[in-house]
Amino acid sequence: MVGCMNIIRADVLGFCGGVRRAVTSAQKALDENKAGTVYTLGPLIHNPVALNELASRGLKVLVPSAIPALQKNDTVLIRAHGVPPSMESDLRRHCDTVINATCPLVTQSQKRAADFASQGYTIVFAGDKNHGEVVGIQGYAEEAARAHGLVCDFRLIRSADEAAALCTSGAFKAPGGAPQKIVLFSQTTFSIKEWDAICAVLKENVPAIEVYRTICPATHERQDALVRLCAQVDGVIIIGGKNSSNTNRLFATAQKRCRRAALIETADEIPADFYDLQTVGITAGASTPDNVIAAVEKRLSQGR
Ligand code: SF4
């Protein structure tokens, strides 16, 4: 048996606050459920190990088209990135228990969108089209504008080029030359680099724009911790769902910064050559549960 000499954990790894809260809410709902079925509206997190564990306890995934078929005694949990208010109302019409596990940072953006839309602002939002968080926030803006007899002007952009195109399109020219109210903020997981480029373009062209930086620190805290880790180890193991974008970004950084890097979902996937390294670093994506991280660490320390 060959054991690793040293295993070092990144000083920030695994569940972010929002995901931990959503998973804990799902576990509590399963514990307390007596009669109906417990659903999440879409998969709870991007981690197959955690999802399998929850599924084995009875958690089911609900697709929006199945909302009308819910039973009154069912429970539905709204995921960390939230939903538009119309969808939450729809859920509440069909079942008695709706648990809103929207991350508090996303809730803050939903409130901000509603607040500015109700004052007639144009909202410029940096984010990915069709991303659940964006759809939800736009829904809050539209509902608030409607409630105030206004038409919601929500402009979704992804890049500095799209920001520049928006400036030249005349989108920011209010009728009659009245000063236009414009606000900029973003999806919590938006790229910092692209955000900075977008801000530079818009501030230059629309000096009066109000800017709120709403990028969540969770992603870059894990990235920064990984960079520090890479400097101390011979190889890095990234633990997380292969379908998780923040986990894949950690893997890409490790491949650039460390001579050996591997992305695994469970301890069974640890590559054999890692057991021959002197010092192995471990980190994990924001949706990787603690028990999966602990199992990898234990397996490494025991040797192959
Ligand atoms: Fe909340 Fe940030 Fe986690 Fe998203 S990444 S769920 S915004 S803590």
PDB file of C-alpha atoms and ligand atoms in Angstrom:
ATOM      1  CA  MET A   1       0.000   0.000   0.000  1.00  0.00           C
ATOM      2  CA  VAL A   2       1.354   3.433  -0.970  1.00  0.00           C
ATOM      3  CA  GLY A   3      -0.028   6.504   0.826  1.00  0.00           C
ATOM      4  CA  CYS A   4       0.310  10.167  -0.081  1.00  0.00           C
ATOM      5  CA  MET A   5       2.755  12.027   2.119  1.00  0.00           C
ATOM      6  CA  ASN A   6       0.657  15.171   2.288  1.00  0.00           C
ATOM      7  CA  ILE A   7      -2.884  16.090   1.386  1.00  0.00           C
ATOM      8  CA  ILE A   8      -3.708  19.769   1.416  1.00  0.00           C
ATOM      9  CA  ARG A   9      -7.252  21.122   1.090  1.00  0.00           C
ATOM     10  CA  ALA A  10      -7.811  24.445  -0.634  1.00  0.00           C
ATOM     11  CA  ASP A  11      -8.701  26.962   2.049  1.00  0.00           C
ATOM     12  CA  VAL A  12     -12.045  27.627   0.302  1.00  0.00           C
ATOM     13  CA  LEU A  13     -13.771  24.672  -1.349  1.00  0.00           C
ATOM     14  CA  GLY A  14     -17.110  22.934  -1.828  1.00  0.00           C
ATOM     15  CA  PHE A  15     -20.625  24.193  -1.141  1.00  0.00           C
ATOM     16  CA  CYS A  16     -21.258  27.925  -1.390  1.00  0.00           C
ATOM     17  CA  GLY A  17     -23.727  29.442   1.063  1.00  0.00           C
ATOM     18  CA  GLY A  18     -26.646  29.382  -1.396  1.00  0.00           C
ATOM     19  CA  VAL A  19     -26.216  25.745  -2.410  1.00  0.00           C
ATOM     20  CA  ARG A  20     -25.741  24.607   1.198  1.00  0.00           C
ATOM     21  CA  ARG A  21     -28.976  26.360   2.120  1.00  0.00           C
ATOM     22  CA  ALA A  22     -30.879  24.752  -0.795  1.00  0.00           C
ATOM     23  CA  VAL A  23     -29.575  21.237  -0.029  1.00  0.00           C
ATOM     24  CA  THR A  24     -30.339  21.621   3.688  1.00  0.00           C
ATOM     25  CA  SER A  25     -33.871  22.815   2.810  1.00  0.00           C
ATOM     26  CA  ALA A  26     -34.388  19.755   0.584  1.00  0.00           C
ATOM     27  CA  GLN A  27     -33.169  17.402   3.318  1.00  0.00           C
ATOM     28  CA  LYS A  28     -35.461  19.044   5.866  1.00  0.00           C
ATOM     29  CA  ALA A  29     -38.436  18.831   3.476  1.00  0.00           C
ATOM     30  CA  LEU A  30     -37.775  15.105   2.998  1.00  0.00           C
ATOM     31  CA  ASP A  31     -37.488  14.594   6.772  1.00  0.00           C
ATOM     32  CA  GLU A  32     -40.757  16.411   7.425  1.00  0.00           C
ATOM     33  CA  ASN A  33     -42.758  15.064   4.494  1.00  0.00           C
ATOM     34  CA  LYS A  34     -45.638  12.843   5.615  1.00  0.00           C
ATOM     35  CA  ALA A  35     -48.003  12.263   2.709  1.00  0.00           C
ATOM     36  CA  GLY A  36     -47.168  13.792  -0.655  1.00  0.00           C
ATOM     37  CA  THR A  37     -44.099  13.861  -2.894  1.00  0.00           C
ATOM     38  CA  VAL A  38     -41.198  16.284  -2.472  1.00  0.00           C
ATOM     39  CA  TYR A  39     -40.044  17.905  -5.737  1.00  0.00           C
ATOM     40  CA  THR A  40     -37.431  20.399  -6.822  1.00  0.00           C
ATOM     41  CA  LEU A  41     -38.322  22.563  -9.786  1.00  0.00           C
ATOM     42  CA  GLY A  42     -35.454  21.359 -12.010  1.00  0.00           C
ATOM     43  CA  PRO A  43     -32.353  19.518 -10.696  1.00  0.00           C
ATOM     44  CA  LEU A  44     -31.341  21.013  -7.331  1.00  0.00           C
ATOM     45  CA  ILE A  45     -27.596  21.281  -8.021  1.00  0.00           C
ATOM     46  CA  HIS A  46     -25.019  20.244 -10.635  1.00  0.00           C
ATOM     47  CA  ASN A  47     -23.667  17.270  -8.763  1.00  0.00           C
ATOM     48  CA  PRO A  48     -24.759  13.740  -9.678  1.00  0.00           C
ATOM     49  CA  VAL A  49     -23.574  12.182  -6.397  1.00  0.00           C
ATOM     50  CA  ALA A  50     -25.630  14.594  -4.289  1.00  0.00           C
ATOM     51  CA  LEU A  51     -28.618  14.263  -6.634  1.00  0.00           C
ATOM     52  CA  ASN A  52     -28.532  10.449  -6.459  1.00  0.00           C
ATOM     53  CA  GLU A  53     -28.410  10.594  -2.680  1.00  0.00           C
ATOM     54  CA  LEU A  54     -31.431  12.906  -2.533  1.00  0.00           C
ATOM     55  CA  ALA A  55     -33.277  10.842  -5.165  1.00  0.00           C
ATOM     56  CA  SER A  56     -32.735   7.705  -3.081  1.00  0.00           C
ATOM     57  CA  ARG A  57     -34.510   9.520  -0.216  1.00  0.00           C
ATOM     58  CA  GLY A  58     -37.486  10.237  -2.500  1.00  0.00           C
ATOM     59  CA  LEU A  59     -36.709  13.671  -3.968  1.00  0.00           C
ATOM     60  CA  LYS A  60     -38.139  14.032  -7.477  1.00  0.00           C
ATOM     61  CA  VAL A  61     -37.473  16.588 -10.191  1.00  0.00           C
ATOM     62  CA  LEU A  62     -40.447  18.569 -11.469  1.00  0.00           C
ATOM     63  CA  VAL A  63     -40.536  20.081 -14.958  1.00  0.00           C
ATOM     64  CA  PRO A  64     -42.639  23.280 -15.332  1.00  0.00           C
ATOM     65  CA  SER A  65     -45.094  21.573 -17.716  1.00  0.00           C
ATOM     66  CA  ALA A  66     -45.981  19.123 -14.904  1.00  0.00           C
ATOM     67  CA  ILE A  67     -46.987  21.865 -12.408  1.00  0.00           C
ATOM     68  CA  PRO A  68     -50.765  21.445 -13.162  1.00  0.00           C
ATOM     69  CA  ALA A  69     -50.505  17.763 -12.177  1.00  0.00           C
ATOM     70  CA  LEU A  70     -49.213  18.508  -8.648  1.00  0.00           C
ATOM     71  CA  GLN A  71     -51.284  17.257  -5.706  1.00  0.00           C
ATOM     72  CA  LYS A  72     -52.232  19.566  -2.845  1.00  0.00           C
ATOM     73  CA  ASN A  73     -50.141  17.623  -0.318  1.00  0.00           C
ATOM     74  CA  ASP A  74     -46.983  17.734  -2.459  1.00  0.00           C
ATOM     75  CA  THR A  75     -44.001  19.937  -1.596  1.00  0.00           C
ATOM     76  CA  VAL A  76     -42.013  21.904  -4.171  1.00  0.00           C
ATOM     77  CA  LEU A  77     -38.648  23.485  -3.514  1.00  0.00           C
ATOM     78  CA  ILE A  78     -37.485  26.460  -5.605  1.00  0.00           C
ATOM     79  CA  ARG A  79     -33.779  26.226  -6.394  1.00  0.00           C
ATOM     80  CA  ALA A  80     -30.997  28.671  -5.416  1.00  0.00           C
ATOM     81  CA  HIS A  81     -31.212  30.696  -8.630  1.00  0.00           C
ATOM     82  CA  GLY A  82     -34.917  31.440  -8.187  1.00  0.00           C
ATOM     83  CA  VAL A  83     -37.932  31.670 -10.504  1.00  0.00           C
ATOM     84  CA  PRO A  84     -40.142  34.490 -11.840  1.00  0.00           C
ATOM     85  CA  PRO A  85     -42.922  35.506  -9.416  1.00  0.00           C
ATOM     86  CA  SER A  86     -45.565  34.208 -11.859  1.00  0.00           C
ATOM     87  CA  MET A  87     -44.111  30.707 -11.601  1.00  0.00           C
ATOM     88  CA  GLU A  88     -43.999  30.823  -7.801  1.00  0.00           C
ATOM     89  CA  SER A  89     -47.682  31.867  -7.782  1.00  0.00           C
ATOM     90  CA  ASP A  90     -48.486  29.027 -10.165  1.00  0.00           C
ATOM     91  CA  LEU A  91     -46.812  26.547  -7.807  1.00  0.00           C
ATOM     92  CA  ARG A  92     -48.684  27.941  -4.803  1.00  0.00           C
ATOM     93  CA  ARG A  93     -51.981  27.520  -6.656  1.00  0.00           C
ATOM     94  CA  HIS A  94     -51.319  23.827  -7.214  1.00  0.00           C
ATOM     95  CA  CYS A  95     -49.777  22.643  -3.947  1.00  0.00           C
ATOM     96  CA  ASP A  96     -49.825  23.714  -0.313  1.00  0.00           C
ATOM     97  CA  THR A  97     -46.111  23.709   0.461  1.00  0.00           C
ATOM     98  CA  VAL A  98     -43.684  25.750  -1.622  1.00  0.00           C
ATOM     99  CA  ILE A  99     -40.236  26.239  -0.117  1.00  0.00           C
ATOM    100  CA  ASN A 100     -38.366  29.149  -1.616  1.00  0.00           C
ATOM    101  CA  ALA A 101     -34.647  28.263  -1.404  1.00  0.00           C
ATOM    102  CA  THR A 102     -33.558  31.150  -3.645  1.00  0.00           C
ATOM    103  CA  CYS A 103     -30.071  32.256  -2.595  1.00  0.00           C
ATOM    104  CA  PRO A 104     -30.270  35.536  -0.618  1.00  0.00           C
ATOM    105  CA  LEU A 105     -27.889  37.169  -3.116  1.00  0.00           C
ATOM    106  CA  VAL A 106     -30.262  36.330  -5.982  1.00  0.00           C
ATOM    107  CA  THR A 107     -33.245  37.540  -3.941  1.00  0.00           C
ATOM    108  CA  GLN A 108     -31.433  40.858  -3.545  1.00  0.00           C
ATOM    109  CA  SER A 109     -31.103  41.156  -7.350  1.00  0.00           C
ATOM    110  CA  GLN A 110     -34.780  40.227  -7.828  1.00  0.00           C
ATOM    111  CA  LYS A 111     -35.757  43.020  -5.408  1.00  0.00           C
ATOM    112  CA  ARG A 112     -33.381  45.451  -7.080  1.00  0.00           C
ATOM    113  CA  ALA A 113     -34.850  44.646 -10.515  1.00  0.00           C
ATOM    114  CA  ALA A 114     -38.404  45.137  -9.232  1.00  0.00           C
ATOM    115  CA  ASP A 115     -37.502  48.374  -7.491  1.00  0.00           C
ATOM    116  CA  PHE A 116     -35.816  49.979 -10.529  1.00  0.00           C
ATOM    117  CA  ALA A 117     -38.428  48.727 -12.997  1.00  0.00           C
ATOM    118  CA  SER A 118     -41.204  50.231 -10.869  1.00  0.00           C
ATOM    119  CA  GLN A 119     -39.429  53.612 -11.128  1.00  0.00           C
ATOM    120  CA  GLY A 120     -39.276  53.405 -14.938  1.00  0.00           C
ATOM    121  CA  TYR A 121     -35.568  52.634 -15.231  1.00  0.00           C
ATOM    122  CA  THR A 122     -34.042  50.877 -18.226  1.00  0.00           C
ATOM    123  CA  ILE A 123     -32.339  47.823 -16.740  1.00  0.00           C
ATOM    124  CA  VAL A 124     -29.165  46.704 -18.509  1.00  0.00           C
ATOM    125  CA  PHE A 125     -28.424  43.222 -17.259  1.00  0.00           C
ATOM    126  CA  ALA A 126     -25.222  41.281 -17.946  1.00  0.00           C
ATOM    127  CA  GLY A 127     -26.062  37.594 -18.051  1.00  0.00           C
ATOM    128  CA  ASP A 128     -26.762  34.455 -20.059  1.00  0.00           C
ATOM    129  CA  LYS A 129     -29.942  34.205 -22.079  1.00  0.00           C
ATOM    130  CA  ASN A 130     -32.300  31.529 -20.710  1.00  0.00           C
ATOM    131  CA  HIS A 131     -30.282  31.058 -17.504  1.00  0.00           C
ATOM    132  CA  GLY A 132     -32.764  30.376 -14.689  1.00  0.00           C
ATOM    133  CA  GLU A 133     -31.468  33.226 -12.540  1.00  0.00           C
ATOM    134  CA  VAL A 134     -31.834  35.714 -15.420  1.00  0.00           C
ATOM    135  CA  VAL A 135     -35.344  34.534 -16.308  1.00  0.00           C
ATOM    136  CA  GLY A 136     -36.361  34.949 -12.664  1.00  0.00           C
ATOM    137  CA  ILE A 137     -34.884  38.439 -12.256  1.00  0.00           C
ATOM    138  CA  GLN A 138     -36.414  39.625 -15.537  1.00  0.00           C
ATOM    139  CA  GLY A 139     -39.746  38.243 -14.347  1.00  0.00           C
ATOM    140  CA  TYR A 140     -39.531  40.393 -11.181  1.00  0.00           C
ATOM    141  CA  ALA A 141     -38.732  43.494 -13.259  1.00  0.00           C
ATOM    142  CA  GLU A 142     -41.634  42.869 -15.649  1.00  0.00           C
ATOM    143  CA  GLU A 143     -44.136  42.237 -12.877  1.00  0.00           C
ATOM    144  CA  ALA A 144     -43.155  45.414 -10.998  1.00  0.00           C
ATOM    145  CA  ALA A 145     -43.286  47.570 -14.151  1.00  0.00           C
ATOM    146  CA  ARG A 146     -46.747  46.183 -14.987  1.00  0.00           C
ATOM    147  CA  ALA A 147     -47.990  46.882 -11.468  1.00  0.00           C
ATOM    148  CA  HIS A 148     -47.000  50.548 -11.965  1.00  0.00           C
ATOM    149  CA  GLY A 149     -48.557  50.829 -15.420  1.00  0.00           C
ATOM    150  CA  LEU A 150     -45.145  50.882 -17.100  1.00  0.00           C
ATOM    151  CA  VAL A 151     -43.528  48.854 -19.898  1.00  0.00           C
ATOM    152  CA  CYS A 152     -40.432  47.056 -18.666  1.00  0.00           C
ATOM    153  CA  ASP A 153     -37.244  47.945 -20.583  1.00  0.00           C
ATOM    154  CA  PHE A 154     -34.907  45.047 -19.722  1.00  0.00           C
ATOM    155  CA  ARG A 155     -31.793  44.801 -21.925  1.00  0.00           C
ATOM    156  CA  LEU A 156     -29.845  41.577 -21.597  1.00  0.00           C
ATOM    157  CA  ILE A 157     -26.224  41.687 -22.770  1.00  0.00           C
ATOM    158  CA  ARG A 158     -23.343  39.231 -22.590  1.00  0.00           C
ATOM    159  CA  SER A 159     -20.302  41.185 -23.722  1.00  0.00           C
ATOM    160  CA  ALA A 160     -18.644  44.570 -24.131  1.00  0.00           C
ATOM    161  CA  ASP A 161     -19.412  44.368 -27.869  1.00  0.00           C
ATOM    162  CA  GLU A 162     -23.113  43.967 -27.120  1.00  0.00           C
ATOM    163  CA  ALA A 163     -22.890  46.909 -24.678  1.00  0.00           C
ATOM    164  CA  ALA A 164     -21.306  49.047 -27.412  1.00  0.00           C
ATOM    165  CA  ALA A 165     -23.992  47.991 -29.913  1.00  0.00           C
ATOM    166  CA  LEU A 166     -26.683  48.956 -27.387  1.00  0.00           C
ATOM    167  CA  CYS A 167     -25.135  52.423 -27.015  1.00  0.00           C
ATOM    168  CA  THR A 168     -25.143  53.055 -30.773  1.00  0.00           C
ATOM    169  CA  SER A 169     -28.635  51.599 -31.254  1.00  0.00           C
ATOM    170  CA  GLY A 170     -30.316  54.649 -29.701  1.00  0.00           C
ATOM    171  CA  ALA A 171     -31.744  52.489 -26.904  1.00  0.00           C
ATOM    172  CA  PHE A 172     -30.673  55.077 -24.331  1.00  0.00           C
ATOM    173  CA  LYS A 173     -32.267  58.102 -25.973  1.00  0.00           C
ATOM    174  CA  ALA A 174     -35.422  59.038 -24.075  1.00  0.00           C
ATOM    175  CA  PRO A 175     -38.261  60.560 -26.102  1.00  0.00           C
ATOM    176  CA  GLY A 176     -38.136  64.361 -26.064  1.00  0.00           C
ATOM    177  CA  GLY A 177     -34.553  64.339 -24.785  1.00  0.00           C
ATOM    178  CA  ALA A 178     -35.646  63.841 -21.139  1.00  0.00           C
ATOM    179  CA  PRO A 179     -32.876  62.422 -18.918  1.00  0.00           C
ATOM    180  CA  GLN A 180     -33.168  58.648 -18.995  1.00  0.00           C
ATOM    181  CA  LYS A 181     -32.785  56.500 -15.896  1.00  0.00           C
ATOM    182  CA  ILE A 182     -30.492  53.537 -16.547  1.00  0.00           C
ATOM    183  CA  VAL A 183     -29.106  50.918 -14.188  1.00  0.00           C
ATOM    184  CA  LEU A 184     -26.602  48.119 -14.766  1.00  0.00           C
ATOM    185  CA  PHE A 185     -26.115  44.919 -12.765  1.00  0.00           C
ATOM    186  CA  SER A 186     -25.455  41.262 -13.537  1.00  0.00           C
ATOM    187  CA  GLN A 187     -26.049  37.563 -12.988  1.00  0.00           C
ATOM    188  CA  THR A 188     -24.270  36.462  -9.784  1.00  0.00           C
ATOM    189  CA  THR A 189     -21.993  34.069 -11.709  1.00  0.00           C
ATOM    190  CA  PHE A 190     -21.025  36.506 -14.483  1.00  0.00           C
ATOM    191  CA  SER A 191     -17.340  36.692 -15.530  1.00  0.00           C
ATOM    192  CA  ILE A 192     -15.477  39.484 -13.710  1.00  0.00           C
ATOM    193  CA  LYS A 193     -13.344  40.220 -16.790  1.00  0.00           C
ATOM    194  CA  GLU A 194     -16.366  40.664 -19.076  1.00  0.00           C
ATOM    195  CA  TRP A 195     -18.178  42.689 -16.411  1.00  0.00           C
ATOM    196  CA  ASP A 196     -15.258  45.136 -16.150  1.00  0.00           C
ATOM    197  CA  ALA A 197     -15.196  45.516 -19.953  1.00  0.00           C
ATOM    198  CA  ILE A 198     -18.975  46.110 -20.091  1.00  0.00           C
ATOM    199  CA  CYS A 199     -18.768  48.700 -17.269  1.00  0.00           C
ATOM    200  CA  ALA A 200     -16.006  50.591 -19.083  1.00  0.00           C
ATOM    201  CA  VAL A 201     -18.042  50.806 -22.328  1.00  0.00           C
ATOM    202  CA  LEU A 202     -21.286  51.851 -20.654  1.00  0.00           C
ATOM    203  CA  LYS A 203     -19.740  54.385 -18.256  1.00  0.00           C
ATOM    204  CA  GLU A 204     -17.992  56.065 -21.158  1.00  0.00           C
ATOM    205  CA  ASN A 205     -21.138  56.264 -23.302  1.00  0.00           C
ATOM    206  CA  VAL A 206     -23.760  56.767 -20.586  1.00  0.00           C
ATOM    207  CA  PRO A 207     -22.087  58.700 -17.759  1.00  0.00           C
ATOM    208  CA  ALA A 208     -25.307  58.839 -15.703  1.00  0.00           C
ATOM    209  CA  ILE A 209     -25.688  55.046 -15.578  1.00  0.00           C
ATOM    210  CA  GLU A 210     -26.071  53.615 -12.065  1.00  0.00           C
ATOM    211  CA  VAL A 211     -23.907  50.537 -11.584  1.00  0.00           C
ATOM    212  CA  TYR A 212     -24.261  47.750  -8.998  1.00  0.00           C
ATOM    213  CA  ARG A 213     -21.707  44.967  -8.883  1.00  0.00           C
ATOM    214  CA  THR A 214     -23.723  41.862  -8.074  1.00  0.00           C
ATOM    215  CA  ILE A 215     -21.178  39.147  -8.941  1.00  0.00           C
ATOM    216  CA  CYS A 216     -21.089  36.554  -6.153  1.00  0.00           C
ATOM    217  CA  PRO A 217     -17.659  36.131  -4.549  1.00  0.00           C
ATOM    218  CA  ALA A 218     -18.095  32.337  -4.203  1.00  0.00           C
ATOM    219  CA  THR A 219     -16.677  31.459  -7.635  1.00  0.00           C
ATOM    220  CA  HIS A 220     -13.571  33.600  -7.532  1.00  0.00           C
ATOM    221  CA  GLU A 221     -12.864  32.769  -3.868  1.00  0.00           C
ATOM    222  CA  ARG A 222     -12.583  29.106  -4.934  1.00  0.00           C
ATOM    223  CA  GLN A 223     -10.457  30.075  -7.943  1.00  0.00           C
ATOM    224  CA  ASP A 224      -8.093  32.231  -5.832  1.00  0.00           C
ATOM    225  CA  ALA A 225      -7.750  29.499  -3.202  1.00  0.00           C
ATOM    226  CA  LEU A 226      -6.918  27.006  -5.964  1.00  0.00           C
ATOM    227  CA  VAL A 227      -4.176  29.255  -7.355  1.00  0.00           C
ATOM    228  CA  ARG A 228      -2.615  29.410  -3.867  1.00  0.00           C
ATOM    229  CA  LEU A 229      -2.963  25.626  -3.540  1.00  0.00           C
ATOM    230  CA  CYS A 230      -1.312  24.882  -6.903  1.00  0.00           C
ATOM    231  CA  ALA A 231       1.870  26.599  -5.700  1.00  0.00           C
ATOM    232  CA  GLN A 232       2.211  24.081  -2.848  1.00  0.00           C
ATOM    233  CA  VAL A 233       1.452  20.690  -4.414  1.00  0.00           C
ATOM    234  CA  ASP A 234       2.597  18.165  -7.041  1.00  0.00           C
ATOM    235  CA  GLY A 235      -0.915  17.468  -8.281  1.00  0.00           C
ATOM    236  CA  VAL A 236      -4.453  18.738  -7.738  1.00  0.00           C
ATOM    237  CA  ILE A 237      -7.713  16.823  -7.634  1.00  0.00           C
ATOM    238  CA  ILE A 238     -10.856  18.794  -8.426  1.00  0.00           C
ATOM    239  CA  ILE A 239     -13.970  17.117  -7.054  1.00  0.00           C
ATOM    240  CA  GLY A 240     -17.303  17.966  -8.626  1.00  0.00           C
ATOM    241  CA  GLY A 241     -19.917  17.307 -11.250  1.00  0.00           C
ATOM    242  CA  LYS A 242     -18.513  17.028 -14.770  1.00  0.00           C
ATOM    243  CA  ASN A 243     -21.580  19.041 -15.874  1.00  0.00           C
ATOM    244  CA  SER A 244     -20.865  21.857 -13.407  1.00  0.00           C
ATOM    245  CA  SER A 245     -19.427  24.963 -15.043  1.00  0.00           C
ATOM    246  CA  ASN A 246     -17.700  26.309 -11.920  1.00  0.00           C
ATOM    247  CA  THR A 247     -16.068  22.886 -11.370  1.00  0.00           C
ATOM    248  CA  ASN A 248     -14.856  22.818 -14.983  1.00  0.00           C
ATOM    249  CA  ARG A 249     -13.409  26.309 -14.593  1.00  0.00           C
ATOM    250  CA  LEU A 250     -11.487  25.109 -11.511  1.00  0.00           C
ATOM    251  CA  PHE A 251     -10.159  22.186 -13.549  1.00  0.00           C
ATOM    252  CA  ALA A 252      -9.025  24.514 -16.369  1.00  0.00           C
ATOM    253  CA  THR A 253      -7.124  26.695 -13.853  1.00  0.00           C
ATOM    254  CA  ALA A 254      -5.483  23.652 -12.254  1.00  0.00           C
ATOM    255  CA  GLN A 255      -4.392  22.338 -15.656  1.00  0.00           C
ATOM    256  CA  LYS A 256      -2.641  25.640 -16.340  1.00  0.00           C
ATOM    257  CA  ARG A 257      -1.076  26.025 -12.899  1.00  0.00           C
ATOM    258  CA  CYS A 258      -0.119  22.529 -11.798  1.00  0.00           C
ATOM    259  CA  ARG A 259       1.813  19.783 -13.566  1.00  0.00           C
ATOM    260  CA  ARG A 260      -0.869  17.188 -12.759  1.00  0.00           C
ATOM    261  CA  ALA A 261      -4.608  17.829 -12.456  1.00  0.00           C
ATOM    262  CA  ALA A 262      -7.643  15.554 -12.468  1.00  0.00           C
ATOM    263  CA  LEU A 263     -11.399  16.155 -12.328  1.00  0.00           C
ATOM    264  CA  ILE A 264     -13.337  13.435 -10.504  1.00  0.00           C
ATOM    265  CA  GLU A 265     -16.877  12.961  -9.217  1.00  0.00           C
ATOM    266  CA  THR A 266     -16.150  10.263  -6.589  1.00  0.00           C
ATOM    267  CA  ALA A 267     -13.213   8.693  -4.741  1.00  0.00           C
ATOM    268  CA  ASP A 268     -13.375   5.682  -7.102  1.00  0.00           C
ATOM    269  CA  GLU A 269     -12.145   7.901  -9.932  1.00  0.00           C
ATOM    270  CA  ILE A 270      -8.842   8.990  -8.316  1.00  0.00           C
ATOM    271  CA  PRO A 271      -6.193   8.334 -11.015  1.00  0.00           C
ATOM    272  CA  ALA A 272      -3.621   5.729  -9.883  1.00  0.00           C
ATOM    273  CA  ASP A 273      -0.590   7.982 -10.393  1.00  0.00           C
ATOM    274  CA  PHE A 274      -1.821  10.428  -7.739  1.00  0.00           C
ATOM    275  CA  TYR A 275      -0.951   7.871  -5.058  1.00  0.00           C
ATOM    276  CA  ASP A 276       2.719   8.214  -6.051  1.00  0.00           C
ATOM    277  CA  LEU A 277       2.854  11.987  -5.591  1.00  0.00           C
ATOM    278  CA  GLN A 278       4.430  13.562  -2.514  1.00  0.00           C
ATOM    279  CA  THR A 279       1.838  16.284  -2.012  1.00  0.00           C
ATOM    280  CA  VAL A 280      -1.686  16.287  -3.407  1.00  0.00           C
ATOM    281  CA  GLY A 281      -4.054  19.249  -3.244  1.00  0.00           C
ATOM    282  CA  ILE A 282      -7.814  18.891  -3.237  1.00  0.00           C
ATOM    283  CA  THR A 283     -10.509  21.345  -4.071  1.00  0.00           C
ATOM    284  CA  ALA A 284     -14.176  21.075  -5.000  1.00  0.00           C
ATOM    285  CA  GLY A 285     -16.863  22.968  -6.924  1.00  0.00           C
ATOM    286  CA  ALA A 286     -19.588  24.989  -5.230  1.00  0.00           C
ATOM    287  CA  SER A 287     -22.085  22.110  -5.537  1.00  0.00           C
ATOM    288  CA  THR A 288     -19.872  19.310  -4.189  1.00  0.00           C
ATOM    289  CA  PRO A 289     -21.124  17.908  -0.859  1.00  0.00           C
ATOM    290  CA  ASP A 290     -18.825  17.661   2.177  1.00  0.00           C
ATOM    291  CA  ASN A 291     -19.124  13.861   2.409  1.00  0.00           C
ATOM    292  CA  VAL A 292     -17.812  13.410  -1.154  1.00  0.00           C
ATOM    293  CA  ILE A 293     -14.798  15.628  -0.389  1.00  0.00           C
ATOM    294  CA  ALA A 294     -14.158  13.723   2.857  1.00  0.00           C
ATOM    295  CA  ALA A 295     -14.342  10.363   1.023  1.00  0.00           C
ATOM    296  CA  VAL A 296     -11.704  11.466  -1.512  1.00  0.00           C
ATOM    297  CA  GLU A 297      -9.427  12.740   1.230  1.00  0.00           C
ATOM    298  CA  LYS A 298      -9.806   9.495   3.181  1.00  0.00           C
ATOM    299  CA  ARG A 299      -9.105   7.310   0.130  1.00  0.00           C
ATOM    300  CA  LEU A 300      -5.956   9.301  -0.706  1.00  0.00           C
ATOM    301  CA  SER A 301      -4.682   9.055   2.850  1.00  0.00           C
ATOM    302  CA  GLN A 302      -5.265   5.297   2.913  1.00  0.00           C
ATOM    303  CA  GLY A 303      -3.357   4.779  -0.341  1.00  0.00           C
ATOM    304  CA  ARG A 304      -4.410   2.586  -3.213  1.00  0.00           C
TER     305      ARG A 304
HETATM  306 FE1  SF4 B   1     -25.665  32.124  -4.027  1.00  0.00          FE
HETATM  307 FE2  SF4 B   1     -23.259  32.714  -4.948  1.00  0.00          FE
HETATM  308 FE3  SF4 B   1     -23.860  30.207  -4.420  1.00  0.00          FE
HETATM  309 FE4  SF4 B   1     -25.002  31.402  -6.508  1.00  0.00          FE
HETATM  310  S1  SF4 B   1     -22.817  30.931  -6.265  1.00  0.00           S
HETATM  311  S2  SF4 B   1     -26.012  30.106  -4.973  1.00  0.00           S
HETATM  312  S3  SF4 B   1     -25.214  33.488  -5.724  1.00  0.00           S
HETATM  313  S4  SF4 B   1     -23.728  31.877  -2.898  1.00  0.00           S
END
